[in-house]
PDB file of C-alpha atoms in Angstrom:
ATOM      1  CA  UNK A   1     -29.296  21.846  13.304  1.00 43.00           C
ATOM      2  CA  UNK A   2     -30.204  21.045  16.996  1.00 48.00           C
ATOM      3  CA  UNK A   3     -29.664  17.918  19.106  1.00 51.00           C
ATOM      4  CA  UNK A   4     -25.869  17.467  18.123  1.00 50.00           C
ATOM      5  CA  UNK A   5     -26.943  14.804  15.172  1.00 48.00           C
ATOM      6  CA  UNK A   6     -24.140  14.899  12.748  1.00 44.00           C
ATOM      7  CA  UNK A   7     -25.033  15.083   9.175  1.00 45.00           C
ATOM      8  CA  UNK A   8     -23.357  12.338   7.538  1.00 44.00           C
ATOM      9  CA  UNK A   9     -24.565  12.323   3.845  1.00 48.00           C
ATOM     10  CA  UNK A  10     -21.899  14.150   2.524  1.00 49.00           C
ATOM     11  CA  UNK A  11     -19.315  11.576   3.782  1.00 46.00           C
ATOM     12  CA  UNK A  12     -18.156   9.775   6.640  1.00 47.00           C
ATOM     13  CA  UNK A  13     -18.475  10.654  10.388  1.00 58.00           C
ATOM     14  CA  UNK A  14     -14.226   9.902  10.278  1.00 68.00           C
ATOM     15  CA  UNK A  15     -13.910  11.800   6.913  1.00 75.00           C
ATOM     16  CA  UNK A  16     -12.066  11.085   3.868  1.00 81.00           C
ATOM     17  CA  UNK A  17      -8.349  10.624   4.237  1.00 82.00           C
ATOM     18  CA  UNK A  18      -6.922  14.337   3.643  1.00 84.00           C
ATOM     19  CA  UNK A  19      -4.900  14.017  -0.078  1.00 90.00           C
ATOM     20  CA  UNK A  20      -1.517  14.426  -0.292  1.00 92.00           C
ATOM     21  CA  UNK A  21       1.703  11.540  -0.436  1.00 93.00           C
ATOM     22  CA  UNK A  22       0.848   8.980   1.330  1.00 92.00           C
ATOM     23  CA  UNK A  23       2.792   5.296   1.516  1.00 93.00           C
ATOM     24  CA  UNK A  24       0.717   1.916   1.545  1.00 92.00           C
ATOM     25  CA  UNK A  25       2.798  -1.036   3.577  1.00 94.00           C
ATOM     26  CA  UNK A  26       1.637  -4.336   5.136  1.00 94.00           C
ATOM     27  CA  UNK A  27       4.183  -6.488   7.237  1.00 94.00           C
ATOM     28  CA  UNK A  28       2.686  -9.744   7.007  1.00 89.00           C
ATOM     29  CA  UNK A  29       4.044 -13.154   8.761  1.00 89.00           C
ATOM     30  CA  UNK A  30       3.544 -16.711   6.787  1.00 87.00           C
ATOM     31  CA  UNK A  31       2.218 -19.723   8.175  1.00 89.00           C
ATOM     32  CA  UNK A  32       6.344 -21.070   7.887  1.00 91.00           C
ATOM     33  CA  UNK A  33       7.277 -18.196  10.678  1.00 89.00           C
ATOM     34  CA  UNK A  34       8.691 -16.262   7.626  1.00 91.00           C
ATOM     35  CA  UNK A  35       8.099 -12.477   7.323  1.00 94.00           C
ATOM     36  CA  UNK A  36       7.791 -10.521   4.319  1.00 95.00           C
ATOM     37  CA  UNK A  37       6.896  -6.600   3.210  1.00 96.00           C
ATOM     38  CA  UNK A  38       5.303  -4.420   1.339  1.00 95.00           C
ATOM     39  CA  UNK A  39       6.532  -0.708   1.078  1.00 96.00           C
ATOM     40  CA  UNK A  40       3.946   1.266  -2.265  1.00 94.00           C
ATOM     41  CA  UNK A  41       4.737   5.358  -2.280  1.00 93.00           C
ATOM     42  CA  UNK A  42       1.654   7.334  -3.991  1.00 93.00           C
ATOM     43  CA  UNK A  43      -0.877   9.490  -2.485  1.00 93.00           C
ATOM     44  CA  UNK A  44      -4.570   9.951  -2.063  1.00 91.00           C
ATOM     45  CA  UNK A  45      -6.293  11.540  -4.558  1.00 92.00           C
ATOM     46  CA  UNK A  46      -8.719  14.533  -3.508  1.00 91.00           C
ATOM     47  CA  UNK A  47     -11.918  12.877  -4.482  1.00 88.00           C
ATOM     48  CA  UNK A  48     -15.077  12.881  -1.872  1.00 85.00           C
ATOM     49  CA  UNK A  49     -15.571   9.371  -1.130  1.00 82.00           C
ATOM     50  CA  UNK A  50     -18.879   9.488   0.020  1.00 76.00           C
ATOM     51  CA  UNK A  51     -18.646   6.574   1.926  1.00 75.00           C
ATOM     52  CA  UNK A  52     -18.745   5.000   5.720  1.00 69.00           C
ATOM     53  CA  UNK A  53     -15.118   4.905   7.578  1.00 67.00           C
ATOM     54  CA  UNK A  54     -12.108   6.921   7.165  1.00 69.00           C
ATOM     55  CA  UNK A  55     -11.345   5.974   3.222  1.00 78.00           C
ATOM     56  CA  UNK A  56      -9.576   7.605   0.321  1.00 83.00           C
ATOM     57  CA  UNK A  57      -8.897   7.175  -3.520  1.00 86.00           C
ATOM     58  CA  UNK A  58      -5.143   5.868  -3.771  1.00 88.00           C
ATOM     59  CA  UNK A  59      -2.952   6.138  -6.748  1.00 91.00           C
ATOM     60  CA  UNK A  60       0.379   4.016  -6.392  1.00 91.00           C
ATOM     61  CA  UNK A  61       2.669   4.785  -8.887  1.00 88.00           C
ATOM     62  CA  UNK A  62       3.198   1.602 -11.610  1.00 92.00           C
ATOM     63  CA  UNK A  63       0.012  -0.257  -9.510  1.00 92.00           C
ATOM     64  CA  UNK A  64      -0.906  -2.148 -12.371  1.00 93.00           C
ATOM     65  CA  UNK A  65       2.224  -4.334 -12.115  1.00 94.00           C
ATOM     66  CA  UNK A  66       2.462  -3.687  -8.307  1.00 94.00           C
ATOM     67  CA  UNK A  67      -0.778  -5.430  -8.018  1.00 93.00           C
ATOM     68  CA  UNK A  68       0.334  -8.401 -10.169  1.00 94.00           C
ATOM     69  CA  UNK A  69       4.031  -8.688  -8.698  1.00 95.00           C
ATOM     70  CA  UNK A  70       3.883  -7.854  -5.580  1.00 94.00           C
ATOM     71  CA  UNK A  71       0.457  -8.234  -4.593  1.00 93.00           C
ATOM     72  CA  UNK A  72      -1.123 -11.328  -6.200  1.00 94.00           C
ATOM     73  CA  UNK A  73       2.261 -13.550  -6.420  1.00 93.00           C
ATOM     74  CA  UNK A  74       3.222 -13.147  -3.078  1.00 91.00           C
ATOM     75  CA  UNK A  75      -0.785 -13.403  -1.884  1.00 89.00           C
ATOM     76  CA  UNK A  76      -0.974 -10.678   0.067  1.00 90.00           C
ATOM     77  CA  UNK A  77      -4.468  -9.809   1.679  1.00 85.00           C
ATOM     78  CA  UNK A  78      -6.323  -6.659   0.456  1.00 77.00           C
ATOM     79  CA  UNK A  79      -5.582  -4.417   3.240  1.00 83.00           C
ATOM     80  CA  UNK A  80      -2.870  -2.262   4.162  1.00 88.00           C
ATOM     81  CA  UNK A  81      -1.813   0.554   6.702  1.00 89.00           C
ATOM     82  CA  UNK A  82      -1.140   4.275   5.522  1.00 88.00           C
ATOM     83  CA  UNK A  83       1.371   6.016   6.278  1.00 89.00           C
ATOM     84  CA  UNK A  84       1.794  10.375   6.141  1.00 88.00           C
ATOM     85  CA  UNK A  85       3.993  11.307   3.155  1.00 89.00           C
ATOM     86  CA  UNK A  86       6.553   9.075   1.889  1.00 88.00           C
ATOM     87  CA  UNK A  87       8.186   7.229   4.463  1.00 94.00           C
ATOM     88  CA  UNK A  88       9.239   4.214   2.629  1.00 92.00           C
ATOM     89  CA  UNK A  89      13.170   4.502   3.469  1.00 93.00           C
ATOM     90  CA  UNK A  90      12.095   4.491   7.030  1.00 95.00           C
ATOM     91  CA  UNK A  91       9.530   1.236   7.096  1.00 95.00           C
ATOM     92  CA  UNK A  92      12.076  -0.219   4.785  1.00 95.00           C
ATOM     93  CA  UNK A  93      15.083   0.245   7.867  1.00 96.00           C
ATOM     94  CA  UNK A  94      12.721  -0.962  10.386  1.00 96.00           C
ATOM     95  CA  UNK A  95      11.413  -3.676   8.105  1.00 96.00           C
ATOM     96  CA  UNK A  96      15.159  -4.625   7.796  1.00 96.00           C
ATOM     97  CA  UNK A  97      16.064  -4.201  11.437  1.00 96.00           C
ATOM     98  CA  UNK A  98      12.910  -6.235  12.066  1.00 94.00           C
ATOM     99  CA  UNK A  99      14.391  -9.319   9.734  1.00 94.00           C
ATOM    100  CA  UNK A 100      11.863  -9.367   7.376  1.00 95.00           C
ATOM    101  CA  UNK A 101      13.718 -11.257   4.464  1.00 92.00           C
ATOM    102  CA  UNK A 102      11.069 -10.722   1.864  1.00 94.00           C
ATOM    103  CA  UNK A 103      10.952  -6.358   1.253  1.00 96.00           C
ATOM    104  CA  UNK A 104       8.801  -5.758  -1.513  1.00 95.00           C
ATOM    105  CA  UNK A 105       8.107  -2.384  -3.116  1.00 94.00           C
ATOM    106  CA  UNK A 106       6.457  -0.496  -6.052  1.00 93.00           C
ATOM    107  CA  UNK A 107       9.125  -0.739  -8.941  1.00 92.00           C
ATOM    108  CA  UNK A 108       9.570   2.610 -11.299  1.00 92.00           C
ATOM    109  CA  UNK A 109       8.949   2.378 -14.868  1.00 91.00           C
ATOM    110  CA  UNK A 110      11.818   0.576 -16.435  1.00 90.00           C
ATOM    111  CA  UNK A 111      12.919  -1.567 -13.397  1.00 95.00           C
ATOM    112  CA  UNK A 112      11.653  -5.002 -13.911  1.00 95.00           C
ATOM    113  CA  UNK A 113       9.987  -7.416 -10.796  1.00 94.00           C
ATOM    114  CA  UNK A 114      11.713 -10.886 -10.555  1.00 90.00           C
ATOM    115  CA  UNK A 115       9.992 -12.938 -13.119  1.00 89.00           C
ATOM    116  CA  UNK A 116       8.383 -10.125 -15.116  1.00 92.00           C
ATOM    117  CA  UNK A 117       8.767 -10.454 -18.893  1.00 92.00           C
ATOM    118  CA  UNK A 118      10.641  -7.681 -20.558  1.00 90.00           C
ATOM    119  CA  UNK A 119       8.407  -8.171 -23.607  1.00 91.00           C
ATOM    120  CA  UNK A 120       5.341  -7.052 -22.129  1.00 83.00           C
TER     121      UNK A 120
END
């Protein structure tokens, strides 16, 4: 193990994203001047990525209808920040203080998105 060569086939140089709560958000700004948010509570799951870049395995709690609500409606890109534990009452104040109009956020089991049939 000479020469200070890192060994990087059992992950990423970075490393995986430690497990534990974690919140997903995105602020994002529309071509009107508009601003709208995302807030998603979960964690990362503690499962070796194997895999270049800091990455990790989220679970988001209800991200089946997350993803369709929130996600594909509102055509968000496919990236997001992390943040440590769940911090979503604090992004959702500075989201707030910030003007965003639009605050969306993963809905619990039994509390319907705008425009989601009850039927389903």
């Amino acid at each position: 193990e000479g020469g200070g060569e890192r060994d990087i086939t059992g992950g990423t140089m970075e490393g995986d994203i430690a497990a534990g709560a974690r919140t997903l958000y995105r602020r994002h700004a529309n071509p009107d001047g508009s601003l709208q948010a995302y807030i998603a509570q979960g964690g990362v799951l503690p499962i070796a990525t194997r895999s270049f870049g800091g990455i990790g395995v989220f679970a988001v709690r209800e991200m089946g209808r997350f993803y369709r609500h929130v996600l594909l409606q509102k055509h968000y890109p496919h990236h997001a920040a992390v943040g440590f534990a769940h911090i979503g009452k604090y992004l959702h104040t500075i989201f707030d203080y910030l003007g965003v109009g639009d605050i969306a956020y993963n809905q619990p089991a039994g509390m319907l998105y705008p425009r989601e049939n009850p039927f389903m």
